[in-house]
PDB file of C-alpha atoms and ligand atoms in Angstrom:
ATOM      1  CA  MET A   1      -6.076  -2.707  -8.157  1.00  0.00           C
ATOM      2  CA  ARG A   2      -3.126  -1.387  -6.190  1.00  0.00           C
ATOM      3  CA  LYS A   3      -3.819   1.853  -4.333  1.00  0.00           C
ATOM      4  CA  PRO A   4      -0.821   4.181  -4.661  1.00  0.00           C
ATOM      5  CA  VAL A   5       1.064   5.134  -1.490  1.00  0.00           C
ATOM      6  CA  ILE A   6       3.011   8.359  -1.077  1.00  0.00           C
ATOM      7  CA  ALA A   7       5.157   8.221   2.052  1.00  0.00           C
ATOM      8  CA  GLY A   8       7.401  10.927   3.470  1.00  0.00           C
ATOM      9  CA  ASN A   9      10.481   9.779   5.355  1.00  0.00           C
ATOM     10  CA  TRP A  10      11.477  12.692   7.585  1.00  0.00           C
ATOM     11  CA  LYS A  11      14.708  10.949   8.655  1.00  0.00           C
ATOM     12  CA  LEU A  12      16.521  12.781  11.484  1.00  0.00           C
ATOM     13  CA  PHE A  13      14.816  16.121  10.933  1.00  0.00           C
ATOM     14  CA  LYS A  14      12.314  18.241  12.856  1.00  0.00           C
ATOM     15  CA  SER A  15      11.606  18.863  16.519  1.00  0.00           C
ATOM     16  CA  ILE A  16       8.220  17.866  17.942  1.00  0.00           C
ATOM     17  CA  GLY A  17       6.931  21.401  17.381  1.00  0.00           C
ATOM     18  CA  GLU A  18       8.181  21.496  13.799  1.00  0.00           C
ATOM     19  CA  ALA A  19       6.780  18.047  13.032  1.00  0.00           C
ATOM     20  CA  VAL A  20       3.327  18.907  14.382  1.00  0.00           C
ATOM     21  CA  ALA A  21       3.383  22.193  12.471  1.00  0.00           C
ATOM     22  CA  LEU A  22       4.259  20.376   9.236  1.00  0.00           C
ATOM     23  CA  VAL A  23       1.442  17.846   9.569  1.00  0.00           C
ATOM     24  CA  ASN A  24      -1.014  20.645  10.394  1.00  0.00           C
ATOM     25  CA  GLU A  25       0.138  22.517   7.311  1.00  0.00           C
ATOM     26  CA  LEU A  26      -0.178  19.383   5.185  1.00  0.00           C
ATOM     27  CA  LYS A  27      -3.717  18.442   6.228  1.00  0.00           C
ATOM     28  CA  PRO A  28      -5.687  20.956   4.132  1.00  0.00           C
ATOM     29  CA  LEU A  29      -3.241  20.634   1.227  1.00  0.00           C
ATOM     30  CA  VAL A  30      -3.687  16.867   0.865  1.00  0.00           C
ATOM     31  CA  SER A  31      -7.351  16.523   1.851  1.00  0.00           C
ATOM     32  CA  GLY A  32      -8.421  16.503  -1.810  1.00  0.00           C
ATOM     33  CA  ALA A  33      -5.747  14.055  -3.024  1.00  0.00           C
ATOM     34  CA  GLN A  34      -7.334  11.465  -5.283  1.00  0.00           C
ATOM     35  CA  GLY A  35      -7.030   7.720  -4.678  1.00  0.00           C
ATOM     36  CA  VAL A  36      -3.819   7.691  -2.705  1.00  0.00           C
ATOM     37  CA  GLU A  37      -2.657   6.534   0.719  1.00  0.00           C
ATOM     38  CA  ILE A  38      -0.670   9.249   2.528  1.00  0.00           C
ATOM     39  CA  VAL A  39       2.004   8.400   5.098  1.00  0.00           C
ATOM     40  CA  VAL A  40       4.551  10.424   7.056  1.00  0.00           C
ATOM     41  CA  ALA A  41       7.426   9.014   9.100  1.00  0.00           C
ATOM     42  CA  PRO A  42       8.639  11.392  11.833  1.00  0.00           C
ATOM     43  CA  VAL A  43      11.402  10.605  14.351  1.00  0.00           C
ATOM     44  CA  PHE A  44      10.381   8.456  17.337  1.00  0.00           C
ATOM     45  CA  THR A  45      10.041  11.390  19.734  1.00  0.00           C
ATOM     46  CA  SER A  46       7.414  13.076  17.538  1.00  0.00           C
ATOM     47  CA  LEU A  47       5.310  10.025  16.639  1.00  0.00           C
ATOM     48  CA  SER A  48       2.641  10.325  19.284  1.00  0.00           C
ATOM     49  CA  ARG A  49       2.110  14.068  18.872  1.00  0.00           C
ATOM     50  CA  VAL A  50       2.099  13.922  15.066  1.00  0.00           C
ATOM     51  CA  SER A  51      -0.326  11.026  15.194  1.00  0.00           C
ATOM     52  CA  ASP A  52      -2.698  13.029  17.434  1.00  0.00           C
ATOM     53  CA  ALA A  53      -2.437  16.006  15.077  1.00  0.00           C
ATOM     54  CA  ALA A  54      -3.212  13.788  12.052  1.00  0.00           C
ATOM     55  CA  LYS A  55      -6.247  12.045  13.635  1.00  0.00           C
ATOM     56  CA  ASP A  56      -8.842  14.070  11.765  1.00  0.00           C
ATOM     57  CA  SER A  57      -7.116  13.609   8.411  1.00  0.00           C
ATOM     58  CA  ARG A  58      -6.153  10.892   5.911  1.00  0.00           C
ATOM     59  CA  ILE A  59      -2.493  11.105   6.886  1.00  0.00           C
ATOM     60  CA  LYS A  60      -1.196   7.880   8.425  1.00  0.00           C
ATOM     61  CA  ILE A  61       1.910   7.532  10.543  1.00  0.00           C
ATOM     62  CA  ALA A  62       5.008   5.394  10.063  1.00  0.00           C
ATOM     63  CA  ALA A  63       8.035   4.807  12.270  1.00  0.00           C
ATOM     64  CA  GLN A  64      11.461   4.703  10.648  1.00  0.00           C
ATOM     65  CA  ASP A  65      12.672   1.510  12.338  1.00  0.00           C
ATOM     66  CA  CYS A  66      11.880  -0.863  15.220  1.00  0.00           C
ATOM     67  CA  TYR A  67      13.277  -3.734  17.255  1.00  0.00           C
ATOM     68  CA  TRP A  68      11.883  -7.254  16.899  1.00  0.00           C
ATOM     69  CA  GLU A  69      11.265  -8.085  20.561  1.00  0.00           C
ATOM     70  CA  GLU A  70       8.036  -6.905  22.163  1.00  0.00           C
ATOM     71  CA  GLU A  71       9.636  -5.879  25.470  1.00  0.00           C
ATOM     72  CA  GLY A  72      12.543  -6.730  27.731  1.00  0.00           C
ATOM     73  CA  ALA A  73      16.050  -5.647  28.695  1.00  0.00           C
ATOM     74  CA  PHE A  74      16.901  -4.038  25.332  1.00  0.00           C
ATOM     75  CA  THR A  75      18.073  -0.552  26.236  1.00  0.00           C
ATOM     76  CA  GLY A  76      17.363   2.035  23.611  1.00  0.00           C
ATOM     77  CA  GLU A  77      15.051  -0.066  21.461  1.00  0.00           C
ATOM     78  CA  VAL A  78      11.374   0.409  20.513  1.00  0.00           C
ATOM     79  CA  SER A  79       8.995  -2.435  19.636  1.00  0.00           C
ATOM     80  CA  PRO A  80       6.226  -2.501  17.021  1.00  0.00           C
ATOM     81  CA  LYS A  81       3.682  -2.854  19.836  1.00  0.00           C
ATOM     82  CA  LEU A  82       4.801   0.467  21.318  1.00  0.00           C
ATOM     83  CA  LEU A  83       4.854   2.081  17.882  1.00  0.00           C
ATOM     84  CA  LYS A  84       1.246   1.043  17.434  1.00  0.00           C
ATOM     85  CA  ASP A  85       0.517   2.502  20.856  1.00  0.00           C
ATOM     86  CA  ALA A  86       2.083   5.770  19.634  1.00  0.00           C
ATOM     87  CA  GLY A  87      -0.302   5.836  16.666  1.00  0.00           C
ATOM     88  CA  CYS A  88       1.721   4.171  13.901  1.00  0.00           C
ATOM     89  CA  SER A  89       0.215   1.975  11.206  1.00  0.00           C
ATOM     90  CA  TYR A  90       3.441   1.434   9.237  1.00  0.00           C
ATOM     91  CA  VAL A  91       7.116   0.841  10.005  1.00  0.00           C
ATOM     92  CA  ILE A  92       9.934   1.452   7.509  1.00  0.00           C
ATOM     93  CA  ILE A  93      12.334  -1.486   7.668  1.00  0.00           C
ATOM     94  CA  GLY A  94      15.802  -1.914   6.158  1.00  0.00           C
ATOM     95  CA  HIS A  95      16.321   1.606   4.855  1.00  0.00           C
ATOM     96  CA  SER A  96      19.724   1.836   3.136  1.00  0.00           C
ATOM     97  CA  GLU A  97      20.906   4.336   5.754  1.00  0.00           C
ATOM     98  CA  ARG A  98      20.278   1.713   8.431  1.00  0.00           C
ATOM     99  CA  ARG A  99      22.038  -0.941   6.353  1.00  0.00           C
ATOM    100  CA  GLN A 100      24.967   1.436   5.754  1.00  0.00           C
ATOM    101  CA  PHE A 101      25.426   3.054   9.179  1.00  0.00           C
ATOM    102  CA  PHE A 102      23.722   0.796  11.746  1.00  0.00           C
ATOM    103  CA  GLY A 103      24.549  -2.754  10.738  1.00  0.00           C
ATOM    104  CA  GLU A 104      21.115  -3.711   9.408  1.00  0.00           C
ATOM    105  CA  THR A 105      21.255  -7.020   7.541  1.00  0.00           C
ATOM    106  CA  ASP A 106      18.724  -9.077   5.603  1.00  0.00           C
ATOM    107  CA  ALA A 107      18.477 -11.318   8.689  1.00  0.00           C
ATOM    108  CA  THR A 108      17.548  -8.437  11.011  1.00  0.00           C
ATOM    109  CA  VAL A 109      15.194  -7.064   8.352  1.00  0.00           C
ATOM    110  CA  ASN A 110      13.464 -10.448   8.341  1.00  0.00           C
ATOM    111  CA  LYS A 111      13.053 -10.486  12.144  1.00  0.00           C
ATOM    112  CA  LYS A 112      11.724  -6.926  12.136  1.00  0.00           C
ATOM    113  CA  ILE A 113       9.208  -7.657   9.354  1.00  0.00           C
ATOM    114  CA  ASN A 114       7.856 -10.606  11.331  1.00  0.00           C
ATOM    115  CA  ALA A 115       7.540  -8.482  14.469  1.00  0.00           C
ATOM    116  CA  VAL A 116       5.825  -5.637  12.610  1.00  0.00           C
ATOM    117  CA  ILE A 117       3.248  -7.978  11.064  1.00  0.00           C
ATOM    118  CA  ALA A 118       2.668  -9.763  14.385  1.00  0.00           C
ATOM    119  CA  ALA A 119       1.827  -6.383  15.932  1.00  0.00           C
ATOM    120  CA  GLY A 120      -0.767  -5.735  13.229  1.00  0.00           C
ATOM    121  CA  LEU A 121       1.237  -3.094  11.389  1.00  0.00           C
ATOM    122  CA  THR A 122       2.421  -2.837   7.786  1.00  0.00           C
ATOM    123  CA  ALA A 123       6.125  -3.027   6.960  1.00  0.00           C
ATOM    124  CA  ILE A 124       7.609  -0.777   4.270  1.00  0.00           C
ATOM    125  CA  VAL A 125      10.628  -2.859   3.314  1.00  0.00           C
ATOM    126  CA  CYS A 126      13.460  -1.026   1.555  1.00  0.00           C
ATOM    127  CA  VAL A 127      15.866  -2.549  -0.943  1.00  0.00           C
ATOM    128  CA  GLY A 128      18.322  -0.998  -3.362  1.00  0.00           C
ATOM    129  CA  GLU A 129      21.751  -1.242  -4.940  1.00  0.00           C
ATOM    130  CA  SER A 130      24.750   1.078  -4.524  1.00  0.00           C
ATOM    131  CA  LEU A 131      26.343   2.901  -7.429  1.00  0.00           C
ATOM    132  CA  ALA A 132      29.275   0.454  -7.512  1.00  0.00           C
ATOM    133  CA  GLU A 133      26.836  -2.463  -7.617  1.00  0.00           C
ATOM    134  CA  ARG A 134      24.873  -0.898 -10.479  1.00  0.00           C
ATOM    135  CA  GLU A 135      28.024  -0.102 -12.420  1.00  0.00           C
ATOM    136  CA  SER A 136      29.242  -3.682 -12.058  1.00  0.00           C
ATOM    137  CA  ALA A 137      25.901  -5.066 -13.293  1.00  0.00           C
ATOM    138  CA  GLN A 138      24.937  -6.512  -9.898  1.00  0.00           C
ATOM    139  CA  THR A 139      21.646  -4.625  -9.466  1.00  0.00           C
ATOM    140  CA  PHE A 140      19.358  -7.612  -9.964  1.00  0.00           C
ATOM    141  CA  SER A 141      21.432 -10.001  -7.866  1.00  0.00           C
ATOM    142  CA  VAL A 142      21.647  -7.485  -4.984  1.00  0.00           C
ATOM    143  CA  ILE A 143      17.888  -6.887  -5.072  1.00  0.00           C
ATOM    144  CA  GLU A 144      17.198 -10.616  -5.269  1.00  0.00           C
ATOM    145  CA  THR A 145      19.415 -11.324  -2.234  1.00  0.00           C
ATOM    146  CA  GLN A 146      17.771  -8.535  -0.209  1.00  0.00           C
ATOM    147  CA  ILE A 147      14.224  -9.652  -1.078  1.00  0.00           C
ATOM    148  CA  GLN A 148      14.916 -13.365  -0.591  1.00  0.00           C
ATOM    149  CA  GLY A 149      16.704 -12.722   2.714  1.00  0.00           C
ATOM    150  CA  GLY A 150      14.227 -10.171   4.009  1.00  0.00           C
ATOM    151  CA  LEU A 151      11.105 -12.159   3.170  1.00  0.00           C
ATOM    152  CA  THR A 152      12.414 -15.631   3.958  1.00  0.00           C
ATOM    153  CA  GLY A 153       9.958 -17.887   5.765  1.00  0.00           C
ATOM    154  CA  LEU A 154       6.984 -15.550   5.376  1.00  0.00           C
ATOM    155  CA  ALA A 155       3.591 -17.036   4.525  1.00  0.00           C
ATOM    156  CA  LYS A 156       2.029 -15.577   1.415  1.00  0.00           C
ATOM    157  CA  GLU A 157      -0.766 -14.087   3.552  1.00  0.00           C
ATOM    158  CA  ALA A 158       1.882 -11.909   5.206  1.00  0.00           C
ATOM    159  CA  LEU A 159       2.494 -10.109   1.926  1.00  0.00           C
ATOM    160  CA  SER A 160      -0.724  -8.130   2.298  1.00  0.00           C
ATOM    161  CA  HIS A 161       1.025  -6.426   5.242  1.00  0.00           C
ATOM    162  CA  ILE A 162       4.149  -5.608   3.273  1.00  0.00           C
ATOM    163  CA  ILE A 163       4.985  -2.750   0.936  1.00  0.00           C
ATOM    164  CA  ILE A 164       8.307  -2.900  -0.902  1.00  0.00           C
ATOM    165  CA  ALA A 165      10.303   0.279  -1.526  1.00  0.00           C
ATOM    166  CA  TYR A 166      12.967   0.229  -4.224  1.00  0.00           C
ATOM    167  CA  GLU A 167      15.491   2.921  -3.340  1.00  0.00           C
ATOM    168  CA  PRO A 168      18.681   2.883  -5.397  1.00  0.00           C
ATOM    169  CA  VAL A 169      21.305   4.146  -2.945  1.00  0.00           C
ATOM    170  CA  TRP A 170      22.903   6.362  -5.613  1.00  0.00           C
ATOM    171  CA  ALA A 171      19.620   8.245  -6.048  1.00  0.00           C
ATOM    172  CA  ILE A 172      19.038   9.015  -2.356  1.00  0.00           C
ATOM    173  CA  GLY A 173      19.650  12.643  -1.438  1.00  0.00           C
ATOM    174  CA  THR A 174      21.732  13.159  -4.577  1.00  0.00           C
ATOM    175  CA  GLY A 175      19.175  14.825  -6.830  1.00  0.00           C
ATOM    176  CA  LYS A 176      19.922  11.983  -9.251  1.00  0.00           C
ATOM    177  CA  THR A 177      16.603  10.205  -9.816  1.00  0.00           C
ATOM    178  CA  ALA A 178      16.549   6.838 -11.537  1.00  0.00           C
ATOM    179  CA  SER A 179      14.991   7.325 -14.956  1.00  0.00           C
ATOM    180  CA  GLU A 180      11.441   6.068 -15.342  1.00  0.00           C
ATOM    181  CA  GLY A 181      12.814   3.195 -17.405  1.00  0.00           C
ATOM    182  CA  GLN A 182      15.519   2.279 -14.878  1.00  0.00           C
ATOM    183  CA  ALA A 183      13.006   2.293 -12.027  1.00  0.00           C
ATOM    184  CA  GLN A 184      10.345   0.358 -13.960  1.00  0.00           C
ATOM    185  CA  GLU A 185      12.895  -2.297 -14.946  1.00  0.00           C
ATOM    186  CA  VAL A 186      13.751  -3.026 -11.308  1.00  0.00           C
ATOM    187  CA  HIS A 187      10.124  -2.786 -10.106  1.00  0.00           C
ATOM    188  CA  SER A 188       9.106  -5.310 -12.738  1.00  0.00           C
ATOM    189  CA  PHE A 189      11.993  -7.572 -11.692  1.00  0.00           C
ATOM    190  CA  ILE A 190      10.859  -7.355  -8.030  1.00  0.00           C
ATOM    191  CA  ARG A 191       7.265  -8.202  -8.980  1.00  0.00           C
ATOM    192  CA  GLN A 192       8.396 -11.243 -10.965  1.00  0.00           C
ATOM    193  CA  LEU A 193      10.599 -12.301  -8.070  1.00  0.00           C
ATOM    194  CA  ILE A 194       7.632 -12.060  -5.665  1.00  0.00           C
ATOM    195  CA  ALA A 195       5.622 -14.189  -8.119  1.00  0.00           C
ATOM    196  CA  ARG A 196       8.407 -16.789  -8.113  1.00  0.00           C
ATOM    197  CA  ILE A 197       8.723 -16.855  -4.298  1.00  0.00           C
ATOM    198  CA  PHE A 198       4.979 -16.653  -3.541  1.00  0.00           C
ATOM    199  CA  ASP A 199       2.537 -16.610  -6.443  1.00  0.00           C
ATOM    200  CA  GLN A 200       1.128 -14.480  -9.212  1.00  0.00           C
ATOM    201  CA  SER A 201      -1.800 -13.105  -7.229  1.00  0.00           C
ATOM    202  CA  VAL A 202       0.444 -12.016  -4.345  1.00  0.00           C
ATOM    203  CA  ALA A 203       2.800 -10.382  -6.861  1.00  0.00           C
ATOM    204  CA  GLY A 204      -0.086  -8.624  -8.584  1.00  0.00           C
ATOM    205  CA  ALA A 205      -1.318  -7.160  -5.296  1.00  0.00           C
ATOM    206  CA  VAL A 206       1.927  -6.098  -3.603  1.00  0.00           C
ATOM    207  CA  ARG A 207       2.722  -2.407  -3.804  1.00  0.00           C
ATOM    208  CA  ILE A 208       6.212  -1.388  -4.860  1.00  0.00           C
ATOM    209  CA  LEU A 209       7.243   2.210  -4.151  1.00  0.00           C
ATOM    210  CA  TYR A 210      10.138   4.067  -5.726  1.00  0.00           C
ATOM    211  CA  GLY A 211      12.430   6.242  -3.590  1.00  0.00           C
ATOM    212  CA  GLY A 212      15.393   8.425  -4.457  1.00  0.00           C
ATOM    213  CA  SER A 213      15.131  12.158  -5.232  1.00  0.00           C
ATOM    214  CA  VAL A 214      11.395  12.067  -5.945  1.00  0.00           C
ATOM    215  CA  LYS A 215      10.215  15.648  -6.518  1.00  0.00           C
ATOM    216  CA  PRO A 216       6.992  17.335  -7.683  1.00  0.00           C
ATOM    217  CA  ASP A 217       8.383  17.550 -11.223  1.00  0.00           C
ATOM    218  CA  ASN A 218       9.311  13.873 -11.658  1.00  0.00           C
ATOM    219  CA  VAL A 219       6.585  12.075  -9.684  1.00  0.00           C
ATOM    220  CA  LYS A 220       4.050  11.954 -12.511  1.00  0.00           C
ATOM    221  CA  GLY A 221       6.463  10.297 -14.934  1.00  0.00           C
ATOM    222  CA  LEU A 222       7.492   7.728 -12.332  1.00  0.00           C
ATOM    223  CA  MET A 223       3.871   7.027 -11.395  1.00  0.00           C
ATOM    224  CA  SER A 224       2.960   6.463 -15.044  1.00  0.00           C
ATOM    225  CA  GLN A 225       5.072   3.280 -15.052  1.00  0.00           C
ATOM    226  CA  PRO A 226       3.019   0.096 -14.738  1.00  0.00           C
ATOM    227  CA  ASP A 227       4.921  -1.375 -11.769  1.00  0.00           C
ATOM    228  CA  ILE A 228       5.496   1.805  -9.761  1.00  0.00           C
ATOM    229  CA  ASP A 229       2.809   2.061  -7.076  1.00  0.00           C
ATOM    230  CA  GLY A 230       3.965   5.076  -5.142  1.00  0.00           C
ATOM    231  CA  ALA A 231       6.914   6.937  -3.724  1.00  0.00           C
ATOM    232  CA  LEU A 232       9.049   7.045  -0.601  1.00  0.00           C
ATOM    233  CA  VAL A 233      10.130  10.668  -0.407  1.00  0.00           C
ATOM    234  CA  GLY A 234      13.005  12.074   1.656  1.00  0.00           C
ATOM    235  CA  GLY A 235      14.071  15.686   1.145  1.00  0.00           C
ATOM    236  CA  ALA A 236      10.929  16.821  -0.656  1.00  0.00           C
ATOM    237  CA  SER A 237       8.735  15.512   2.190  1.00  0.00           C
ATOM    238  CA  LEU A 238      10.155  18.060   4.637  1.00  0.00           C
ATOM    239  CA  LYS A 239       8.168  20.960   3.170  1.00  0.00           C
ATOM    240  CA  ALA A 240       4.370  21.010   2.966  1.00  0.00           C
ATOM    241  CA  GLU A 241       4.405  22.620  -0.457  1.00  0.00           C
ATOM    242  CA  SER A 242       6.588  20.020  -2.192  1.00  0.00           C
ATOM    243  CA  PHE A 243       5.210  16.975  -0.347  1.00  0.00           C
ATOM    244  CA  SER A 244       1.584  17.940  -0.971  1.00  0.00           C
ATOM    245  CA  ALA A 245       2.379  18.488  -4.666  1.00  0.00           C
ATOM    246  CA  ILE A 246       3.773  14.938  -4.806  1.00  0.00           C
ATOM    247  CA  VAL A 247       0.782  13.511  -2.900  1.00  0.00           C
ATOM    248  CA  CYS A 248      -1.576  15.250  -5.336  1.00  0.00           C
ATOM    249  CA  PHE A 249       0.204  13.883  -8.456  1.00  0.00           C
ATOM    250  CA  ASN A 250      -3.088  12.409  -9.659  1.00  0.00           C
ATOM    251  CA  ASN A 251      -5.255  15.521  -9.289  1.00  0.00           C
TER     252      ASN A 251
HETATM  253  P1  LIG B 301      15.489  11.646  -1.016  1.00  0.00           P
HETATM  254  O1  LIG B 301      14.093  11.812  -1.532  1.00  0.00           O
HETATM  255  O2  LIG B 301      15.971  12.804  -0.194  1.00  0.00           O
HETATM  256  O3  LIG B 301      16.449  11.262  -2.110  1.00  0.00           O
HETATM  257  O4  LIG B 301      15.472  10.409   0.020  1.00  0.00           O
HETATM  258  C1  LIG B 301      14.895   9.214  -0.367  1.00  0.00           C
HETATM  259  C2  LIG B 301      14.791   8.319   0.819  1.00  0.00           C
HETATM  260  O5  LIG B 301      15.775   7.845   1.347  1.00  0.00           O
HETATM  261  C3  LIG B 301      13.446   8.042   1.358  1.00  0.00           C
HETATM  262  O6  LIG B 301      13.484   7.002   2.274  1.00  0.00           O
END
């Protein structure tokens, strides 16, 4: 049984005050959500305060990125150990915006995943193809390269500390959701790939989230697909009303 995860990626939005207010608004709205893990990912500066505000709730905290060294002369970086100290249980790794704008590669994704797991946290590892890649029939090869590269060298035990997020780049922030069929096809491909790299039981247990214009009105259809185990939500996670409606998809 794979417990669904609904995670909100707040990206570069919200001051500390706004972030704390949002989590406080969310708490009563999601307290009755059935059988789902709830995660929010504020910017670094808000992590500690949002985590304190969420302590008496089921809302867990994710960071949006990390560095792979624990400490040292690495100006501007934050390690998984310090993210844990700030109250995080998850770290998003390899988001397409980081791959696109900040030089993230499958090799750095791999180092970050190892560091996150070593710190006792769970990595939410993002993969996804661009529109040009989809239109030139490269979706599966792109996803395979990202998964193989990102997870290279990991022991199968590590997979219980990994959540995969399939986020087609063309569906992020565009209002263009992948159809249920398009998403399911890639999720199923990822699960089979995990079975090939590790084994069937690891593949059966790993959770694969969909991300890209998930909204209250399309979450149920996506979640009805056999290989979709949750959602990574951008825009619709910035308002308590829409995010709580997504979290409560099962109610
Ligand atoms: P949107 O839900 O705004 O399309 O963003 C998806 C995303 O990038 C989540 O990480």
